CSV table of C-alpha atoms (C1' of nucleotides) in Angstrom, one decimal:
chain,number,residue,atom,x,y,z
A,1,UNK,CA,97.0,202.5,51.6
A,2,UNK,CA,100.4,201.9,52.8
A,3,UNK,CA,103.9,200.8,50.6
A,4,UNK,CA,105.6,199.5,54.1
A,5,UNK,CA,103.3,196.5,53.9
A,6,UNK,CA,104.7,195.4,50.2
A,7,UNK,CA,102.7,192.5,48.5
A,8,UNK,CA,104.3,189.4,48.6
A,9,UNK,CA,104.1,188.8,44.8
A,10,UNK,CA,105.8,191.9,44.2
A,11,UNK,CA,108.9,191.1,46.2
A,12,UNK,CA,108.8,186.7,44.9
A,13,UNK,CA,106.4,187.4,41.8
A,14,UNK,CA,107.4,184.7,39.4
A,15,UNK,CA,109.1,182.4,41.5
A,16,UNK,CA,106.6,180.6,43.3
A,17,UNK,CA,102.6,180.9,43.5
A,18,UNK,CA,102.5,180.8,47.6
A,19,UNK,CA,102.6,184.3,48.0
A,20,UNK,CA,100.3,185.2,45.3
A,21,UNK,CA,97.9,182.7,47.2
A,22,UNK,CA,99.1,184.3,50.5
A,23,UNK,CA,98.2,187.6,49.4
A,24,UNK,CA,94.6,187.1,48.8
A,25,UNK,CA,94.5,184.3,51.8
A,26,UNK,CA,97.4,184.9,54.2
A,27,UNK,CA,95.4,186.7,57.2
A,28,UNK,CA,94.0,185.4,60.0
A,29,UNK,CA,90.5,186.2,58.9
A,30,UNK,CA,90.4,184.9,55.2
A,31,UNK,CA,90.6,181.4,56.2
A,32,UNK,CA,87.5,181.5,59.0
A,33,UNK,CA,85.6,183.6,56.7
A,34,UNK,CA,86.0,181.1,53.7
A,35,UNK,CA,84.9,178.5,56.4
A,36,UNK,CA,81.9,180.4,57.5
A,37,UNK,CA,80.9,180.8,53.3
A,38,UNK,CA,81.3,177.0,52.6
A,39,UNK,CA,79.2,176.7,55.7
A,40,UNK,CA,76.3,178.2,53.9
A,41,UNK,CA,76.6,182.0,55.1
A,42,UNK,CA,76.0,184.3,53.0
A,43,UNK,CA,75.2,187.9,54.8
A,44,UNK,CA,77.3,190.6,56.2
A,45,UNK,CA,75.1,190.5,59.7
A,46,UNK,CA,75.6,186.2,59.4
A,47,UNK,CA,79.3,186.8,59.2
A,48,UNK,CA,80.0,188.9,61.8
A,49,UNK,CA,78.0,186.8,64.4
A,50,UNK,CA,79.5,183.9,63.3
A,51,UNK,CA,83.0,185.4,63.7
A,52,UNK,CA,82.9,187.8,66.0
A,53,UNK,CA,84.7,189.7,64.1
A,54,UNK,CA,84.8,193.6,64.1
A,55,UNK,CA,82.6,194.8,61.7
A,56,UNK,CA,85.5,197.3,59.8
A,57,UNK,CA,87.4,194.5,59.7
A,58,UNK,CA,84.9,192.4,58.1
A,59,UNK,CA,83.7,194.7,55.6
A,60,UNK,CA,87.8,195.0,54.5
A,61,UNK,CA,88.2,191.7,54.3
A,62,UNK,CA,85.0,191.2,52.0
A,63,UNK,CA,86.4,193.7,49.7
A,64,UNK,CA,89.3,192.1,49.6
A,65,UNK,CA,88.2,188.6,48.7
A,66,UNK,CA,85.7,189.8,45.9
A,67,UNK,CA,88.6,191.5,44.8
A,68,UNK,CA,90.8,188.7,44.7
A,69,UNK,CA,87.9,186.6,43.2
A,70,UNK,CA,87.1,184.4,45.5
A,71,UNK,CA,83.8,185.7,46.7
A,72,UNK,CA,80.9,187.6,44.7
A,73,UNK,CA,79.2,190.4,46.0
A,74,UNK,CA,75.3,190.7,44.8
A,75,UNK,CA,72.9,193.2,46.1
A,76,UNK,CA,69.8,191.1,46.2
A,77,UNK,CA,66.7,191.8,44.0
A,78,UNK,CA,63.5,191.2,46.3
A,79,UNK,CA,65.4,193.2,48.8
A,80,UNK,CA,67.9,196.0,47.4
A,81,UNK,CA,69.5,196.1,51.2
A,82,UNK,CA,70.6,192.7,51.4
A,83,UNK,CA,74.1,191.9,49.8
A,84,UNK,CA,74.5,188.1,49.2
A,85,UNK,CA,78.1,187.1,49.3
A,86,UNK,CA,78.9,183.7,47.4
A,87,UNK,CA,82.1,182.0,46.8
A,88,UNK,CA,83.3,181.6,43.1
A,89,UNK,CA,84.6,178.9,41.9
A,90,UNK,CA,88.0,180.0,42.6
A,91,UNK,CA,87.1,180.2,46.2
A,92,UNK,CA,85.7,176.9,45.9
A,93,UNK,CA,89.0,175.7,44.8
A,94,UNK,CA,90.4,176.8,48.1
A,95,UNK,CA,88.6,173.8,50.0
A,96,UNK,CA,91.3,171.2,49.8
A,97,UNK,CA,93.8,174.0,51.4
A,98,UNK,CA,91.6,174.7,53.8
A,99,UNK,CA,90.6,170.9,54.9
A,100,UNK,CA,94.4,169.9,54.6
A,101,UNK,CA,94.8,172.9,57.6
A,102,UNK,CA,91.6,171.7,59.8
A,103,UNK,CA,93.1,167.9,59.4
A,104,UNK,CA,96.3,169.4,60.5
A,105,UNK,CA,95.2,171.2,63.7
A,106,UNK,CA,92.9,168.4,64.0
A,107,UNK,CA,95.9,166.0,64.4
A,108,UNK,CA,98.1,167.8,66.4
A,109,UNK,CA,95.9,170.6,68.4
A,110,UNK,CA,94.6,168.7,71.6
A,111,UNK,CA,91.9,166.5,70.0
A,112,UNK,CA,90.1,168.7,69.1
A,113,UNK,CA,86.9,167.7,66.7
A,114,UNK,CA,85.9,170.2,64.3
A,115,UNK,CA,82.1,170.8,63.3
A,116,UNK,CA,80.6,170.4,60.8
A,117,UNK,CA,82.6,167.7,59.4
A,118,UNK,CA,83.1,166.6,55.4
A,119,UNK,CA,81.5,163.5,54.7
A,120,UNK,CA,81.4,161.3,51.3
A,121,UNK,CA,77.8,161.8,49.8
A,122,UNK,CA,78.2,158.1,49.0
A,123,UNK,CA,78.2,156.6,52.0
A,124,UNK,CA,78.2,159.6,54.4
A,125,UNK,CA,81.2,158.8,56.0
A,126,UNK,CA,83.8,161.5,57.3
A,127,UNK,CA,86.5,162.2,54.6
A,128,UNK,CA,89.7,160.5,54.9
A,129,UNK,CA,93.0,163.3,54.6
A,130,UNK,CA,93.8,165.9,52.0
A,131,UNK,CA,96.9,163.5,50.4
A,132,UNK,CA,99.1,164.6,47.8
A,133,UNK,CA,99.2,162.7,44.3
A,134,UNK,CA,101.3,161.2,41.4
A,135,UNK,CA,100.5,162.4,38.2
A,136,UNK,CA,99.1,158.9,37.6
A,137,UNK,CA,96.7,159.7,40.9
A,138,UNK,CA,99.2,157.3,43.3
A,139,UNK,CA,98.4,158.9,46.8
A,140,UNK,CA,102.3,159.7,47.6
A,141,UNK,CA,103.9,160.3,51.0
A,142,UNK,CA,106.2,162.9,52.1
A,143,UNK,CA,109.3,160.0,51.9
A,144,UNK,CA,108.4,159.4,48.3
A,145,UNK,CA,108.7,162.9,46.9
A,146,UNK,CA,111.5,165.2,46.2
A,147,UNK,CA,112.4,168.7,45.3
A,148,UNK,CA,113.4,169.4,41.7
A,149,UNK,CA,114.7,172.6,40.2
A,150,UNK,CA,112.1,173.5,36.9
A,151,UNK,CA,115.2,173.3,34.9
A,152,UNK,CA,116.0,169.5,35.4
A,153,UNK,CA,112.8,168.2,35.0
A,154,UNK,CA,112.8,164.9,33.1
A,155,UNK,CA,110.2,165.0,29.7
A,156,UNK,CA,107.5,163.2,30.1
A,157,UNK,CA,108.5,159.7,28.9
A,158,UNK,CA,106.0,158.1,26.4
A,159,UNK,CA,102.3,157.3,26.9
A,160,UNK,CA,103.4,155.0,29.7
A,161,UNK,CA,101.2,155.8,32.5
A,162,UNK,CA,97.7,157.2,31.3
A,163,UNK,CA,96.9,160.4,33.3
A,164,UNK,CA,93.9,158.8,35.9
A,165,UNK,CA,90.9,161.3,36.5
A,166,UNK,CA,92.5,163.4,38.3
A,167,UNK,CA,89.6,165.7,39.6
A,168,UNK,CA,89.4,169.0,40.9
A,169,UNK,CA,86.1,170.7,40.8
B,1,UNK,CA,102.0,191.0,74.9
B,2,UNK,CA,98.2,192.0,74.2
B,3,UNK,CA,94.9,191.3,74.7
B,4,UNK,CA,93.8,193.4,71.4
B,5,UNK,CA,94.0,190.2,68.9
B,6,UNK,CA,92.2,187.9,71.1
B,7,UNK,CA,93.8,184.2,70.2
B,8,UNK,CA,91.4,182.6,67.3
B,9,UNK,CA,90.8,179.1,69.6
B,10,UNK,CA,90.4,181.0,72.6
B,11,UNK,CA,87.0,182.1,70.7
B,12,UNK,CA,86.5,179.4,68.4
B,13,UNK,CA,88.5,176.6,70.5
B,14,UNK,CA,86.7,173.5,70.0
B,15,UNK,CA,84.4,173.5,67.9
B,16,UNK,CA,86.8,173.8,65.0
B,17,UNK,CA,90.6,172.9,64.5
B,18,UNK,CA,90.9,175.7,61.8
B,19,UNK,CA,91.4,178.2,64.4
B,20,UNK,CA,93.5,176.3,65.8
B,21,UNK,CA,95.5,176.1,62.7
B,22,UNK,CA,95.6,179.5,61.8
B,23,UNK,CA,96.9,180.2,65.1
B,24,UNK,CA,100.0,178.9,64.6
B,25,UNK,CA,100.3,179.5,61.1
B,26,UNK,CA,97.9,182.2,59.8
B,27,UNK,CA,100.0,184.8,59.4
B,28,UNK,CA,101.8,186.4,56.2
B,29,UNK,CA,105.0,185.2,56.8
B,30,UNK,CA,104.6,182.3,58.5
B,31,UNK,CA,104.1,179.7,54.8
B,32,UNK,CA,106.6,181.6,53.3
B,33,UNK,CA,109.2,180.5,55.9
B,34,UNK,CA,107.6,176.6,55.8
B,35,UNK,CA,108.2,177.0,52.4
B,36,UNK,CA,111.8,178.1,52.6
B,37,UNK,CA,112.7,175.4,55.5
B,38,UNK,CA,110.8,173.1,52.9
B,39,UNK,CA,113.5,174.0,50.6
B,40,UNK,CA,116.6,173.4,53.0
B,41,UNK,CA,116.5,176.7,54.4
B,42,UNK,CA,118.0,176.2,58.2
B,43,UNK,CA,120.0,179.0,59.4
B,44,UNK,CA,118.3,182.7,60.3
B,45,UNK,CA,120.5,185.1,57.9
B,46,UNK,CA,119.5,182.4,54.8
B,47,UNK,CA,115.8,182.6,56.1
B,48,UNK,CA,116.9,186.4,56.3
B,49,UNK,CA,118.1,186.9,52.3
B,50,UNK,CA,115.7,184.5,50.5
B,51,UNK,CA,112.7,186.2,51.9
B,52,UNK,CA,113.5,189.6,52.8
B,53,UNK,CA,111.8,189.9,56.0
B,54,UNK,CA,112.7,192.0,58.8
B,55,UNK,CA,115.1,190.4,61.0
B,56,UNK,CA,112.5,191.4,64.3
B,57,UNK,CA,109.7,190.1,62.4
B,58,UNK,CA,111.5,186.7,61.3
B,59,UNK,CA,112.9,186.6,64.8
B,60,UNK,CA,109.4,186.5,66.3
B,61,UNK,CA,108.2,184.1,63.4
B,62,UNK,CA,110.8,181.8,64.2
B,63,UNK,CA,110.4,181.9,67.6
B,64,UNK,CA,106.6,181.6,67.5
B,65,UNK,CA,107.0,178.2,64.9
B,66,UNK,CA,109.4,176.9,67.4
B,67,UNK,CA,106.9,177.3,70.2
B,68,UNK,CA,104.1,175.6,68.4
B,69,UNK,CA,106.4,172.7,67.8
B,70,UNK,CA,106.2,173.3,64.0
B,71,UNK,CA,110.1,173.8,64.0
B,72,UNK,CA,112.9,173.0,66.2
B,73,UNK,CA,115.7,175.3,67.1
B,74,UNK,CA,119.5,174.0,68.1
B,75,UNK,CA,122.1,175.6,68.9
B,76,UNK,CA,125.0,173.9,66.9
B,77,UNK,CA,127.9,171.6,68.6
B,78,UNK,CA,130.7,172.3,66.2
B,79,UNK,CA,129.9,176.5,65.9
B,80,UNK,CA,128.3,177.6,68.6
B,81,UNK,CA,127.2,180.9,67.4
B,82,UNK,CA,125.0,178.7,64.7
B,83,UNK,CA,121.4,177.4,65.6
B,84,UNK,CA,119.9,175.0,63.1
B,85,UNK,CA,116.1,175.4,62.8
B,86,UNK,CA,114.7,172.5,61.4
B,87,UNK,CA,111.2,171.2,60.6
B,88,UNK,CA,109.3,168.9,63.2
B,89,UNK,CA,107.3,166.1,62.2
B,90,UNK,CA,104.3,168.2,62.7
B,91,UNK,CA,106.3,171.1,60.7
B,92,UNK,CA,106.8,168.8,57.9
B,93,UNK,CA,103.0,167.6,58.2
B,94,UNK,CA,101.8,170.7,56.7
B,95,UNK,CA,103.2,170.5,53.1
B,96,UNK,CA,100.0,169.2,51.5
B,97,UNK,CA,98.1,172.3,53.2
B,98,UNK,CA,101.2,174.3,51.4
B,99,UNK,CA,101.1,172.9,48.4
B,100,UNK,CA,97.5,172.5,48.0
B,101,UNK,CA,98.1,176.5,48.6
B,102,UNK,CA,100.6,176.8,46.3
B,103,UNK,CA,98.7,174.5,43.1
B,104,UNK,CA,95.9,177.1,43.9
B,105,UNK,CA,97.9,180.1,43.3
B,106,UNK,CA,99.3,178.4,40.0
B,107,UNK,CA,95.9,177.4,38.6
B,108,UNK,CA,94.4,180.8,39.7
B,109,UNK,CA,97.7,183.3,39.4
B,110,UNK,CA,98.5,184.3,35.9
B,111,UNK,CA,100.2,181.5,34.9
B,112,UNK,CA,102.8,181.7,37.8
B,113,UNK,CA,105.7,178.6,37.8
B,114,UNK,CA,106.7,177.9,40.8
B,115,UNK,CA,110.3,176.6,41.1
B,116,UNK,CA,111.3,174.3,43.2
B,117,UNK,CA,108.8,172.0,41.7
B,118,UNK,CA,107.8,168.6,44.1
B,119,UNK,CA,108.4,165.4,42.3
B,120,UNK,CA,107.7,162.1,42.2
B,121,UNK,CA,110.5,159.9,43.3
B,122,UNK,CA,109.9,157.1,41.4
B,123,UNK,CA,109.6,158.9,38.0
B,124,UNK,CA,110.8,161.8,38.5
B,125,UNK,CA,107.6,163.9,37.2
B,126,UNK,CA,105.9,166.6,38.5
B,127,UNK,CA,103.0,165.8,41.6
B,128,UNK,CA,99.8,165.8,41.1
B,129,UNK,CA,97.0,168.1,42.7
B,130,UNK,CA,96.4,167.8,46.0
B,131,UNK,CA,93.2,166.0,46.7
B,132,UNK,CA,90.4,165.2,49.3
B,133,UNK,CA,90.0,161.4,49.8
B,134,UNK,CA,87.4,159.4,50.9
B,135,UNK,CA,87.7,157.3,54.1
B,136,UNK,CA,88.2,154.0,51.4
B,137,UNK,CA,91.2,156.2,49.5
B,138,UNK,CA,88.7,156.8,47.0
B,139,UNK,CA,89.4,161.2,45.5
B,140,UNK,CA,86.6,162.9,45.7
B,141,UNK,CA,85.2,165.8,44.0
B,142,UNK,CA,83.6,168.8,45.5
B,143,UNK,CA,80.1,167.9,44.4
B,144,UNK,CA,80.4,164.2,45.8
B,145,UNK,CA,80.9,166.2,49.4
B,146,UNK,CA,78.5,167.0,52.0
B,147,UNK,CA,78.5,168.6,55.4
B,148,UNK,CA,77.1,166.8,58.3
B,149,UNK,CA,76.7,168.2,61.8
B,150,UNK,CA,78.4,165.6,64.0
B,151,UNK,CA,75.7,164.2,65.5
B,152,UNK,CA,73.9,162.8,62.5
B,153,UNK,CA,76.9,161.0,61.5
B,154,UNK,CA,76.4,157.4,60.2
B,155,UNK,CA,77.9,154.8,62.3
B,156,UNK,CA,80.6,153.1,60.0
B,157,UNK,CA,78.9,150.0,58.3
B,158,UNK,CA,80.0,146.5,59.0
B,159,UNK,CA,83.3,146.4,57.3
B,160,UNK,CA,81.8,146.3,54.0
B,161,UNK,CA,85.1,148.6,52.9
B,162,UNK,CA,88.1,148.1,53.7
B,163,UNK,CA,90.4,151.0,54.8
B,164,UNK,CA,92.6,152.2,52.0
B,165,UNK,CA,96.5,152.7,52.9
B,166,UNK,CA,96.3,156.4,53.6
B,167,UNK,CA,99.5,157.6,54.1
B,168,UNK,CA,100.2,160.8,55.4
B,169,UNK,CA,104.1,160.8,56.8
C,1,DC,C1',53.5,210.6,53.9
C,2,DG,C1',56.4,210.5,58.4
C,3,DC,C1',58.6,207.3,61.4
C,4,DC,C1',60.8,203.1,62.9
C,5,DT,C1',63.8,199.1,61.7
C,6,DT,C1',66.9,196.3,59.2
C,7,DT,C1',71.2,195.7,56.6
C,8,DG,C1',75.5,196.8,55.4
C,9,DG,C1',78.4,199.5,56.0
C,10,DT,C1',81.8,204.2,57.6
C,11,DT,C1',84.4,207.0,61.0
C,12,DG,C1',87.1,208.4,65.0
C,13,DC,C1',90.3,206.9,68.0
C,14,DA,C1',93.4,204.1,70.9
C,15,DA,C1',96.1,199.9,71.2
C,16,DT,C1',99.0,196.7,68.7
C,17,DT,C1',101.9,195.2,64.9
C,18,DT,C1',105.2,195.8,61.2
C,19,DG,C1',109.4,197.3,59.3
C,20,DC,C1',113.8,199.8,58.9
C,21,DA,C1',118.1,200.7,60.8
C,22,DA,C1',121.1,200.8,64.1
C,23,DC,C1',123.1,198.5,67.9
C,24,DC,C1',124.6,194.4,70.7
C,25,DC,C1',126.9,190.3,72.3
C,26,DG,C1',128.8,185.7,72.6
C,27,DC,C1',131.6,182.9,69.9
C,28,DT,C1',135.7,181.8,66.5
C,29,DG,C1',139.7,182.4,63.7
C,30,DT,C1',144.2,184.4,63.7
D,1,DA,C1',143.5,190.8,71.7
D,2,DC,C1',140.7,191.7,68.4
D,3,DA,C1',138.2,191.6,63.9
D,4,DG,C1',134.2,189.5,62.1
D,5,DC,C1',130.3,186.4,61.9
D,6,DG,C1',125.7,184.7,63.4
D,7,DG,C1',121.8,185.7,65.6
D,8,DG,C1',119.6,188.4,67.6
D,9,DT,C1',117.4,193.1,70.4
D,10,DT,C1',116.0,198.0,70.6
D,11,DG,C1',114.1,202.5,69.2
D,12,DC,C1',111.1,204.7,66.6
D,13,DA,C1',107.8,205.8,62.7
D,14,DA,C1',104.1,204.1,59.9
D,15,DA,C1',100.4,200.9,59.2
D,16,DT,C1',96.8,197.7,60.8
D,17,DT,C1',93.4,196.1,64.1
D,18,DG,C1',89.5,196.6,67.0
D,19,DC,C1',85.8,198.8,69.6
D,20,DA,C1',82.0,201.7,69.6
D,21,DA,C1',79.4,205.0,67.8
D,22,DC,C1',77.4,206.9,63.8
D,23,DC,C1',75.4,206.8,59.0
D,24,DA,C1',72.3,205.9,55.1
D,25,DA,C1',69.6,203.5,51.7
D,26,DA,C1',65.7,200.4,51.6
D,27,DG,C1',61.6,198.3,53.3
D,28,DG,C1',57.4,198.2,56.5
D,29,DC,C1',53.5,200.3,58.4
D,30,DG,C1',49.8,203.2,60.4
DNA sequence: CGCCTTTGGTTGCAATTTGCAACCCGCTGT
DNA sequence: ACAGCGGGTTGCAAATTGCAACCAAAGGCG
């Protein structure tokens, strides 16, 4: 493969984590196929009807997210042709980005309602929006928050504000 | 320009907003010139130096974020060889899809910082993780989450919950 | 066992995109 | 008038994308 298309986390490597994620996830594809694997497909064949993508293109791109971690490739046992792909935790872990982009073409493409749709197993009702958070769990808006350099970050001050549940997984 | 790489919502359109999304967005470049702008990035040679990008490739970028409405381009009054890009509301309105990005690449990179670091205004410490909410504010784990075809949705109960102030802007 | 089918890929090739470098052009400052 | 800056465009080579055809290891079956 090719050194004119240089990694992203070569080039900003330390500095930020966005194009390490970006490397793994920043084509058009990775983002539909994580979609079509939290939808519950699993299959090379399921994917490519799904996605109508070409099937070169798909088999790359399946490489390159077991690669990356994010699925896990098994040739099943009961029939040795069928590969199961499964998302890893890690890929799990990509949900809220990719919600937080559906809400966001949700609100501003023309009204346009995605399928299936996210809903709270408690009460089965549609998901309210990715939000960012305090480190106390305070749901904080974009007017509240501010960029700091790493170097002038105040120490946390004394046990004053007990770290809520903050969950993840 | 071609007819090779089919538009994602022309195939997908409404079923989903993801495609919709990545349309405007999913692309290589395209969060790491959010994530400049997010850091007061506004003119194309600063754009230019901080991420190293071919000036053909970040003049198309640029150009294409301008036409989704994700950033605004202006020539300036006082210098007219300057244009300002700035981010649009709807620009702005992706951060938590970035950061939620960006937190992933931390938790999953090895051990990555990223600098700027998003803080808390009040107190000055470091954000939380970006989260998926429940319709009553509520965070919400993956294993609390479900997906439901749209037609079996619940109607909403009689207001037995009230809805939580989600802020988004 | 031979032969067909399914599954999950490769391969060959043309069209498109990316990236580097050089060039361009309307301001501004002097 | 003229050098230099800001923001691009252009030409070309290398890489990626996509279509369509081909391939091969299992399984099914008469």
């Amino acid at each position: 493969m090719g050194k004119l298309r240089e990694p992203l986390n070569d080039i900003y490597g330390d500095n930020c984590a966005l194009p390490l994620a970006l490397e793994a996830m920043g084509e058009r594809w990775s983002f539909m196929i994580l979609r079509a694997a939290f939808n519950g497909v699993h299959h090379f064949e399921e994917f490519q009807q799904e996605l109508s993508i070409a099937r070169n293109i798909l088999s790359n791109r399946l490489s390159r997210l077991v690669d990356h971690g994010i699925m896990a490739r098994e040739v099943m046992a009961e029939d040795r042709r069928k590969v199961r792909y499964e998302l890893t935790q890690k890929g799990i872990e990509l949900l809220p980005a990719m919600i937080a982009l559906r809400q966001w073409g949700e609100k501003w493409g023309a009204g346009v309602a995605s399928t299936p749709v996210l809903v709270d197993t408690r009460d089965e009702q549609p998901i309210g929006p990715v939000t960012m958070t305090a480190h106390d769990g305070r749901t904080l808006t974009y007017g509240e928050l501010l960029w700091k350099h790493r170097s002038e970050l105040q120490p946390l001050g004394q046990a004053r504000v007990r770290m809520a549940p903050v969950a993840a997984e």
